[in-house]
Backbone as CSV, one residue per row, in Angstrom:
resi,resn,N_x,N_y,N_z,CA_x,CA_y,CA_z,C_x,C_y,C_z
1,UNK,19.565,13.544,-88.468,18.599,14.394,-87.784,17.370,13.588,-87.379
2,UNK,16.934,12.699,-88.241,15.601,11.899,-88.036,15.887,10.835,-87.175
3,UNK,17.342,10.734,-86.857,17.492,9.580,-86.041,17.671,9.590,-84.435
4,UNK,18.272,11.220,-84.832,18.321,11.185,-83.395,16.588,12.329,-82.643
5,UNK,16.227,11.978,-83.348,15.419,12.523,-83.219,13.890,10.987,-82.775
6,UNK,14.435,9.911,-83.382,14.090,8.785,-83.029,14.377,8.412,-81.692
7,UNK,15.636,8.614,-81.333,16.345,8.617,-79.739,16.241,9.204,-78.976
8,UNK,15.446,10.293,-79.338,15.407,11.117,-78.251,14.619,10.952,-77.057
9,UNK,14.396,11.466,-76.196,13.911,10.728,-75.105,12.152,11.519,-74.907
10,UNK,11.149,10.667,-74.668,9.825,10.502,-75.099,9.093,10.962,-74.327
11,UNK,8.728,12.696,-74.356,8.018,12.814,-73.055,6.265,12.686,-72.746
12,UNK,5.799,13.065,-71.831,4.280,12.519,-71.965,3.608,13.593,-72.855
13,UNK,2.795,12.836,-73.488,1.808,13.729,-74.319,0.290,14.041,-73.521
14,UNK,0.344,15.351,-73.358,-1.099,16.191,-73.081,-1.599,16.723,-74.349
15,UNK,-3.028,16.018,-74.569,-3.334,15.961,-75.886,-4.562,17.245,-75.468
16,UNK,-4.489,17.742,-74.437,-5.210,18.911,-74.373,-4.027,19.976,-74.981
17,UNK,-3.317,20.075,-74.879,-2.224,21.181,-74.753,-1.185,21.165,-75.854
18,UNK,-1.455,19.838,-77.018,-0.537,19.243,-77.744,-1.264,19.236,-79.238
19,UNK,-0.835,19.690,-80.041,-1.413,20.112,-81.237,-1.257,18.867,-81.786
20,UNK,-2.199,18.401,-82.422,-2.117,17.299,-83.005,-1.311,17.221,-84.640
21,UNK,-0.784,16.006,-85.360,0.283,16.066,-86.273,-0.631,15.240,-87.696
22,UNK,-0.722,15.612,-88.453,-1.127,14.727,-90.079,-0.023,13.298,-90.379
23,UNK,-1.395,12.522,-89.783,-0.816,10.831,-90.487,-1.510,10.545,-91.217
24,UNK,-0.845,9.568,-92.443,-1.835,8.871,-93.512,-1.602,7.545,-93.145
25,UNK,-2.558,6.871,-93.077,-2.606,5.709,-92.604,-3.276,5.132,-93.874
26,UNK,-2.064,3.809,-94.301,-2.571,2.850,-95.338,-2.970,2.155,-95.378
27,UNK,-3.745,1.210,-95.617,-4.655,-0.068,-95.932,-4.542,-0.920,-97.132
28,UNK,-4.907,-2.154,-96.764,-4.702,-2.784,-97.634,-5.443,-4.031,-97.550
29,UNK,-5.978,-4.600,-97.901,-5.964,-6.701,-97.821,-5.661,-7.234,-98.162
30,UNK,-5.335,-8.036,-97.263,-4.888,-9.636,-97.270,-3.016,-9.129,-97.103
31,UNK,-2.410,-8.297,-97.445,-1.218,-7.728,-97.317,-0.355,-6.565,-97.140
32,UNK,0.627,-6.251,-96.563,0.946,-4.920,-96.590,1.192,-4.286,-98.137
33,UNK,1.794,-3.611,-97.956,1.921,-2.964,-99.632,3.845,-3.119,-100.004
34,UNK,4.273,-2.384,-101.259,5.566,-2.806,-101.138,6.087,-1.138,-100.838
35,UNK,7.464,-1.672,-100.112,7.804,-0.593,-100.012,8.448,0.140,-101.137
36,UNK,8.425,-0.158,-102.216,8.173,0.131,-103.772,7.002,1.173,-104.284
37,UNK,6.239,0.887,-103.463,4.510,1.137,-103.371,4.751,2.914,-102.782
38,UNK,5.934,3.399,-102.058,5.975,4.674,-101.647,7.236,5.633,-102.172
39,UNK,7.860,4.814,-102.982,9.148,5.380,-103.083,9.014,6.797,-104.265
40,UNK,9.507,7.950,-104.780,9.288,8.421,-105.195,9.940,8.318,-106.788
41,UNK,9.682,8.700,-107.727,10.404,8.033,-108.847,11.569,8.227,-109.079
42,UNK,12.322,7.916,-109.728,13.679,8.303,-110.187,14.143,9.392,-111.251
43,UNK,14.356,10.326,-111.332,14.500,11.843,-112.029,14.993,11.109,-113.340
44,UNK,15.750,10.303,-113.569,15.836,9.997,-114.805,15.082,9.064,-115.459
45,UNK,13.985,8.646,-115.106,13.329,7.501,-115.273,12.619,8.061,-117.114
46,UNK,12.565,9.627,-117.175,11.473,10.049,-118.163,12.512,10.808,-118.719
47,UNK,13.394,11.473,-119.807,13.988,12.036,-120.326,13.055,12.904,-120.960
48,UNK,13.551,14.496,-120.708,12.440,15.796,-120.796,12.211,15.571,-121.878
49,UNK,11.701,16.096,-123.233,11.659,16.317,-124.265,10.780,17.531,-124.447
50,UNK,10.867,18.581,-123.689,10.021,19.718,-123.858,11.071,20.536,-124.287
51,UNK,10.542,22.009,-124.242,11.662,23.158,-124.678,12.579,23.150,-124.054
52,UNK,13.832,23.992,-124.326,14.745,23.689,-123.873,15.002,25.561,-123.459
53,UNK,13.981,26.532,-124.233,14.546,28.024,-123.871,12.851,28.400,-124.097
54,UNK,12.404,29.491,-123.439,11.649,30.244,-123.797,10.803,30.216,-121.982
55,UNK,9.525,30.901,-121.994,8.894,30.945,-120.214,8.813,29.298,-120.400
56,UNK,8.499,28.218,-120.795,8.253,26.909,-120.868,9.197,26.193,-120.301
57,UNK,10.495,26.436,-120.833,11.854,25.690,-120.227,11.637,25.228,-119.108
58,UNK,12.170,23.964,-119.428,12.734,22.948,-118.142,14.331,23.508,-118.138
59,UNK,14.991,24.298,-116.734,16.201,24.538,-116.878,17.097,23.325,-115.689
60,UNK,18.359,23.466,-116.073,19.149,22.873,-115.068,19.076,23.309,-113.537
61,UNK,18.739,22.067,-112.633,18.205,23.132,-111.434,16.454,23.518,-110.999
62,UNK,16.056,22.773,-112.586,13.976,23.040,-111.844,14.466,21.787,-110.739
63,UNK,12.850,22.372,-109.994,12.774,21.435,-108.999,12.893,19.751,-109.678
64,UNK,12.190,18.768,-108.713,12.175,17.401,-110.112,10.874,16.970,-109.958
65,UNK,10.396,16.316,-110.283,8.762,16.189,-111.017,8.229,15.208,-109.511
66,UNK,7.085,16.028,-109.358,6.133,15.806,-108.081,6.358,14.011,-107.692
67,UNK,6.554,13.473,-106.160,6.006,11.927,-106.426,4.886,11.480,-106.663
68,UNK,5.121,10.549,-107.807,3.644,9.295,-108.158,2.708,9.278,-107.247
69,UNK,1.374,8.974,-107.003,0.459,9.244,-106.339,0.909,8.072,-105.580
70,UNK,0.700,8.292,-103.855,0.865,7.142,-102.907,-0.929,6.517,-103.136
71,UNK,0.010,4.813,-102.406,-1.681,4.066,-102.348,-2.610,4.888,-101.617
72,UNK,-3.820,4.184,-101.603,-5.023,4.215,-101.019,-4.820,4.539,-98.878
73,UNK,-5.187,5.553,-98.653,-5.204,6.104,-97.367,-6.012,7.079,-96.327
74,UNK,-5.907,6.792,-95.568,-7.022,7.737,-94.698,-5.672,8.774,-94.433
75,UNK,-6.523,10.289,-93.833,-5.731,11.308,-93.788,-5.877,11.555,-92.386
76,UNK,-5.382,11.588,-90.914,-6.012,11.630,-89.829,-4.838,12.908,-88.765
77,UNK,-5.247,12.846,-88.284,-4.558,13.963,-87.102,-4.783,13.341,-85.857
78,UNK,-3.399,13.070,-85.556,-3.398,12.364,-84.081,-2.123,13.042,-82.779
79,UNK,-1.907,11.938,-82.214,-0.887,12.257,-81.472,0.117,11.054,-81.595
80,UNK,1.113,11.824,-80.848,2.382,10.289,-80.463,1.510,9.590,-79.395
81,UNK,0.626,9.886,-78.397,0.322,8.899,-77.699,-1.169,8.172,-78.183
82,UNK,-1.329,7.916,-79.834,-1.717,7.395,-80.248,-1.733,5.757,-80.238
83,UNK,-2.735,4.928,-79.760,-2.775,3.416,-79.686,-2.846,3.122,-80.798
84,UNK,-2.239,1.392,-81.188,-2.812,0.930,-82.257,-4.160,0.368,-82.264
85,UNK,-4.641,0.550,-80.686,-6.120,0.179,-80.723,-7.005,1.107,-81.124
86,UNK,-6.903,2.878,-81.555,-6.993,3.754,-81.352,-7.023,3.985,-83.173
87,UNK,-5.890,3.142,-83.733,-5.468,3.590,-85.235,-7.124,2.783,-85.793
88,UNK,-6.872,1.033,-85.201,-7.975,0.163,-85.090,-9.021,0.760,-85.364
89,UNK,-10.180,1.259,-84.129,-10.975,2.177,-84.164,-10.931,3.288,-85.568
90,UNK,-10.579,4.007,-85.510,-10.609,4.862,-86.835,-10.828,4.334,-88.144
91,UNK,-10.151,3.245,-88.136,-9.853,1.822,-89.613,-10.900,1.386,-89.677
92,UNK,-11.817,1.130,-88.367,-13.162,0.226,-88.796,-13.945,0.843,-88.845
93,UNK,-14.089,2.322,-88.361,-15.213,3.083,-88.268,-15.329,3.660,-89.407
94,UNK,-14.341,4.303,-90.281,-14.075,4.660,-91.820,-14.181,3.847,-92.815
95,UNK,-13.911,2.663,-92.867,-14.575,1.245,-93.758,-15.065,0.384,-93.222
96,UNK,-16.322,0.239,-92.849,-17.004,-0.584,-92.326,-16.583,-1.572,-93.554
97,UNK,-17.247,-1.136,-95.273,-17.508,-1.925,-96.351,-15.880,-2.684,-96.398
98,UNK,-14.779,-2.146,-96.314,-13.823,-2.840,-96.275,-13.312,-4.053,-95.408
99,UNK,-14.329,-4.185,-94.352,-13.864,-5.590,-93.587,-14.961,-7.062,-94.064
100,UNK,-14.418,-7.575,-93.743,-15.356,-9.035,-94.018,-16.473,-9.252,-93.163
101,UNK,-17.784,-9.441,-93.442,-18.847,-9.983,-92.777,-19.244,-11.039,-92.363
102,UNK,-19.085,-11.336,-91.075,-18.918,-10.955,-89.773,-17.014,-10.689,-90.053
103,UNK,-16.280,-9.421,-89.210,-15.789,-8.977,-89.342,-14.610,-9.707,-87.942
104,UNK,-15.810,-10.584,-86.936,-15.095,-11.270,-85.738,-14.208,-12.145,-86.328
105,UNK,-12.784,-11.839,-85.488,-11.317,-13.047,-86.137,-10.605,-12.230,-86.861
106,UNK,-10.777,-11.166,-87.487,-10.245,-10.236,-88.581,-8.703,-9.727,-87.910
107,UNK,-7.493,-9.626,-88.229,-6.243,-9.193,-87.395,-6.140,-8.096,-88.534
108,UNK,-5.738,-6.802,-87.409,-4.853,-5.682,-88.596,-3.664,-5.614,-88.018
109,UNK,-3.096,-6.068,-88.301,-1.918,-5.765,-88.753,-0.859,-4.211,-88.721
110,UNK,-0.275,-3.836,-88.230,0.227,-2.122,-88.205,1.607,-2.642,-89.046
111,UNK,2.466,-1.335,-89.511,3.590,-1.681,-89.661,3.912,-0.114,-90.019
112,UNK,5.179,0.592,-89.403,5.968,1.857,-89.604,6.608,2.030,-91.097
113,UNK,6.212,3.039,-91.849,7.025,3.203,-92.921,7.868,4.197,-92.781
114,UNK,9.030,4.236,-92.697,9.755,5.306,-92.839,11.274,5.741,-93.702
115,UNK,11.094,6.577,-93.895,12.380,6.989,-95.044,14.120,6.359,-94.076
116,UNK,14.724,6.138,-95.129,16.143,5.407,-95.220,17.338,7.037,-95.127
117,UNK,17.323,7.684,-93.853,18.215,8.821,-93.674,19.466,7.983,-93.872
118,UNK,19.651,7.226,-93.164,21.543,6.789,-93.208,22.174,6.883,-94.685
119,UNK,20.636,5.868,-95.064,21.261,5.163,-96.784,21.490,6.767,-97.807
120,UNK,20.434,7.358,-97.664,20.264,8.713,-98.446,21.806,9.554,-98.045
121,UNK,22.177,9.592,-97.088,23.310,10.536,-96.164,24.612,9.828,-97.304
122,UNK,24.525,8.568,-97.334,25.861,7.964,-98.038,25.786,7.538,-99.538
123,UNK,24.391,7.945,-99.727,24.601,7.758,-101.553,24.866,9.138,-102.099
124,UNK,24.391,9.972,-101.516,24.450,11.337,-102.202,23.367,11.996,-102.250
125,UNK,23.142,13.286,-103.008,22.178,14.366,-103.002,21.323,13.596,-103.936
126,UNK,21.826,13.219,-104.974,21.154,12.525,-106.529,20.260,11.340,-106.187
127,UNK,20.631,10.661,-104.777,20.208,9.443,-104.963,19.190,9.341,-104.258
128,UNK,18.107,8.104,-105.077,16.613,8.189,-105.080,16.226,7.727,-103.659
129,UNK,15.751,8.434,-103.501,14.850,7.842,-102.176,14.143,6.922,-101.436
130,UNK,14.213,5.974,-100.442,13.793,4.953,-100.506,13.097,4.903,-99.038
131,UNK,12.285,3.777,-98.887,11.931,3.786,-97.645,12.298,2.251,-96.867
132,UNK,11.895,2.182,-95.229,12.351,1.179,-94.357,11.043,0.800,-94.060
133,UNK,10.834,-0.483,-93.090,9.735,-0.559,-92.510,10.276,-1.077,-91.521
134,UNK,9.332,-1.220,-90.392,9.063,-1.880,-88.912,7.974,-2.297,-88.648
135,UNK,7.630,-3.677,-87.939,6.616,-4.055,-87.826,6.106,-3.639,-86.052
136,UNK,4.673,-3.012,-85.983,4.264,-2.078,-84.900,3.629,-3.575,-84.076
137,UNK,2.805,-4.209,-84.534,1.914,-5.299,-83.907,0.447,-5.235,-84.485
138,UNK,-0.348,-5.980,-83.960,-1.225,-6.176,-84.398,-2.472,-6.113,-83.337
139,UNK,-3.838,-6.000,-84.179,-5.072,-5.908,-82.728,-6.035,-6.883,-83.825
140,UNK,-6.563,-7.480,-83.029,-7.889,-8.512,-83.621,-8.743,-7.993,-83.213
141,UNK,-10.354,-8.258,-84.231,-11.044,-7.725,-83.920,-12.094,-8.971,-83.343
142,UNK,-12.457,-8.834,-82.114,-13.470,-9.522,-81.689,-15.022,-9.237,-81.331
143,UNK,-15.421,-10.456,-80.599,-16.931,-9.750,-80.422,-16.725,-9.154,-78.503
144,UNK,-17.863,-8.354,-79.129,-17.959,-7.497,-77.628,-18.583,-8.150,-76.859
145,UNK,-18.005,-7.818,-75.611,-18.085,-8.249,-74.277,-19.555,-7.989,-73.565
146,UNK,-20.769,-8.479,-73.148,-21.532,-8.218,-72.238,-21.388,-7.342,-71.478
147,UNK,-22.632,-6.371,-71.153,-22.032,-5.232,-70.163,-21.718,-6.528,-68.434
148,UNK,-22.710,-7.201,-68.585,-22.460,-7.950,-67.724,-21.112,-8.640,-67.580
149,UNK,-20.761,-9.087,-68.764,-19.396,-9.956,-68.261,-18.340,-8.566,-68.399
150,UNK,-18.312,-7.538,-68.806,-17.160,-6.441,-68.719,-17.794,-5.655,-66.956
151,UNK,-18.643,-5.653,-66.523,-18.764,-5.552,-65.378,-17.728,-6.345,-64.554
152,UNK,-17.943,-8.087,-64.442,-17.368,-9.134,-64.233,-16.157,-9.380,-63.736
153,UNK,-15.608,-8.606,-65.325,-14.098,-8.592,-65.254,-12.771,-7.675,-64.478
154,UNK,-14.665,-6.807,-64.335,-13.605,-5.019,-63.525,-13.563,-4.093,-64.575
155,UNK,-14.304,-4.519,-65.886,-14.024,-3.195,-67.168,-15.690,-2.278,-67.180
156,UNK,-15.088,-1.495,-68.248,-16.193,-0.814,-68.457,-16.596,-1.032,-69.873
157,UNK,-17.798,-0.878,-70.053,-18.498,-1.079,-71.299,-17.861,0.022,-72.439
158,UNK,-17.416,-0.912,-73.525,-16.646,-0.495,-74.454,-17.597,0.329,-75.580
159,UNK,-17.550,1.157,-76.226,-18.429,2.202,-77.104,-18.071,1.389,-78.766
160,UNK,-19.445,1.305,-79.709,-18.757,0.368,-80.613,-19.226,-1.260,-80.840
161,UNK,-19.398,-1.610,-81.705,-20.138,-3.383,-82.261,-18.898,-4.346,-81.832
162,UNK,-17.536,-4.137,-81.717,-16.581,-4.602,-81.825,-15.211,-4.366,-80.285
163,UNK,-14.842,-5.693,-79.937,-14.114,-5.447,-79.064,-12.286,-5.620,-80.070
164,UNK,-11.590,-5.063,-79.422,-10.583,-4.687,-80.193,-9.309,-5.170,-79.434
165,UNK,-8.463,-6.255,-79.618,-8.160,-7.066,-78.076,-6.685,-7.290,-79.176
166,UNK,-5.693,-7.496,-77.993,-4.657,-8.017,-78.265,-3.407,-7.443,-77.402
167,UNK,-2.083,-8.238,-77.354,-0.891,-7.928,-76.481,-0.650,-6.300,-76.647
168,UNK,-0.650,-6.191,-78.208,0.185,-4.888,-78.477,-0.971,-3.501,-78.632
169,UNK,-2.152,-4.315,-78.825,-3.346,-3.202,-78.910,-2.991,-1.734,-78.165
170,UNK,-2.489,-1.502,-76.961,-1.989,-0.170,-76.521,-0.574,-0.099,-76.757
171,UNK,0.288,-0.732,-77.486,1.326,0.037,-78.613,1.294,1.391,-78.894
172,UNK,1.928,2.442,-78.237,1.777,4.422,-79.060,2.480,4.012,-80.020
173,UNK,2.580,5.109,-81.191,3.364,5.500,-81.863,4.477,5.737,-81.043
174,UNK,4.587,6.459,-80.203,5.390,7.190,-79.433,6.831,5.931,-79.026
175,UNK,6.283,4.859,-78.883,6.591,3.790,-78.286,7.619,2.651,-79.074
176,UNK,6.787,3.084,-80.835,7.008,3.214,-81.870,8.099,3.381,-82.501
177,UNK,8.514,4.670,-81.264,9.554,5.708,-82.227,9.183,6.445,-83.399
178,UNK,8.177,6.818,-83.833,7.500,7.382,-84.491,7.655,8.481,-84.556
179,UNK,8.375,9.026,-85.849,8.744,10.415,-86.411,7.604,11.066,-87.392
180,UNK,7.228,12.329,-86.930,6.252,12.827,-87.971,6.930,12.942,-89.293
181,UNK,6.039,12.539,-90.002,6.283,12.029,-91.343,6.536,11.216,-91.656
182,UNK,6.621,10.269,-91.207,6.653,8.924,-91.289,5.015,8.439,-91.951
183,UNK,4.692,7.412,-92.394,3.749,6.361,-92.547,3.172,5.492,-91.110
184,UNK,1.997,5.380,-91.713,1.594,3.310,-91.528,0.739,2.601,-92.086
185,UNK,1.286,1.460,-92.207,0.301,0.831,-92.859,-0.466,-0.467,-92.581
186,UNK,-1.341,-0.591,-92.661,-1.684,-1.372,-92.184,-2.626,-2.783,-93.185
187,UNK,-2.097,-4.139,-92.656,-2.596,-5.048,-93.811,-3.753,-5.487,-92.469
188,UNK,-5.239,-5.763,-94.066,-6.530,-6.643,-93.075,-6.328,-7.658,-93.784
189,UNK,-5.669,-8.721,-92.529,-5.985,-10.179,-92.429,-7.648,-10.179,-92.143
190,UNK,-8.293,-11.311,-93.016,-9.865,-11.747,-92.600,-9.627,-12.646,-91.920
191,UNK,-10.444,-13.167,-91.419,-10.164,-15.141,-90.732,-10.088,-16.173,-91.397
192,UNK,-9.727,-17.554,-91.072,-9.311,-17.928,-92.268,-10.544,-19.296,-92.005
193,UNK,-10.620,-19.627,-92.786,-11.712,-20.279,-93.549,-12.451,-21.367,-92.347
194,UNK,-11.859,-21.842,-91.835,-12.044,-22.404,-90.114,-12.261,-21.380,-89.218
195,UNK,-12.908,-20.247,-89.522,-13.044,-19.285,-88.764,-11.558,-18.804,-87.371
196,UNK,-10.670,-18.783,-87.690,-9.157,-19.000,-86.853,-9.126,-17.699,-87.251
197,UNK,-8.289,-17.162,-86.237,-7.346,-15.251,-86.739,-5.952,-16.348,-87.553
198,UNK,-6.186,-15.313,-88.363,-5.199,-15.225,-89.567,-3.888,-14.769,-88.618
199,UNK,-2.065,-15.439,-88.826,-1.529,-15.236,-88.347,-0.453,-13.901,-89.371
200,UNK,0.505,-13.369,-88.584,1.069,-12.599,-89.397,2.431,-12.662,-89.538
């Protein structure tokens, strides 16, 4: 269902007319996280030892015990025709304190988390849940442009301390393949000690 639902064919988003969807977007430095880091636990990992009869009972058939708290994340409402220059923006404007000072050279990094339908379909009902990843691209953060030299160039003056530049920077989700409910996460590379963007 999630897959073909991945395939399906991508129509334009009117974000006037288009209800926006709940993403958590993860963070991290210096690396992504593991995909260990989302998985939910394993039902047998804790053997009950509570009652076995009375209103208390754990019976055959309760639901199974909530997942482990996911990492550290922003909670946001977007669209599929969401940029990763766009995710960018949100990331720096919500942790300023989380980037490095001066913050110019800094690469984030994106990457898709999403659940393993095939693998789940062929292990069974029982079997634990796991997740996939994909790597989305990345946006560096640079210094901003002069209104004069973004005049220059034919642009317009960008809103913001920070210009936000790179190949994949207008990457959608959509583009993505990006299924609601899915993840992302994203690792902050700083610059590296020669002041250079950190590669990924």
């Amino acid at each position: 269902m999630a897959a073909a639902a991945r395939d399906a064919p991508k129509p334009k988003i009117d974000r006037q007319s288009t209800t926006p969807f709940h993403l958590k977007l993860f963070y991290r430095l210096n690396s992504f996280h593991l995909l260990s880091d989302f998985a939910a636990p394993s039902s047998s990992a804790a053997p009950y030892s509570g009652p076995v009869s009375g209103p208390n009972a754990i019976r055959p058939g309760s639901p199974p015990p909530p997942p482990s708290s996911l990492p550290t994340h922003l909670q946001i409402y977007t669209w599929q025709s969401c940029t990763l220059r766009e995710l960018s923006q949100l990331l720096t404007s919500a942790l300023p304190s989380f980037l490095p000072d001066p913050p110019i050279g800094t690469r984030l990094c994106f990457r898709l988390i999403y659940p393993d339908t095939k693998g789940a379909a062929m292990m069974g009902p029982d079997a634990r849940g796991r997740y996939l990843s994909k790597d989305l691209g990345s946006v560096v953060i640079g210094a901003r442009e002069s209104k004069e030299d973004e005049s220059r160039n034919g642009g317009t003056a960008r809103t913001g301390p920070f210009r936000l530049q790179g190949n994949e920077a207008d990457k959608t989700l959509q583009e993505a393949r990006f299924v609601i409910g899915d993840y992302v996460d994203c690792a902050i590379l700083p610059p590296l000690e020669d002041g250079s963007v950190a590669r990924h």
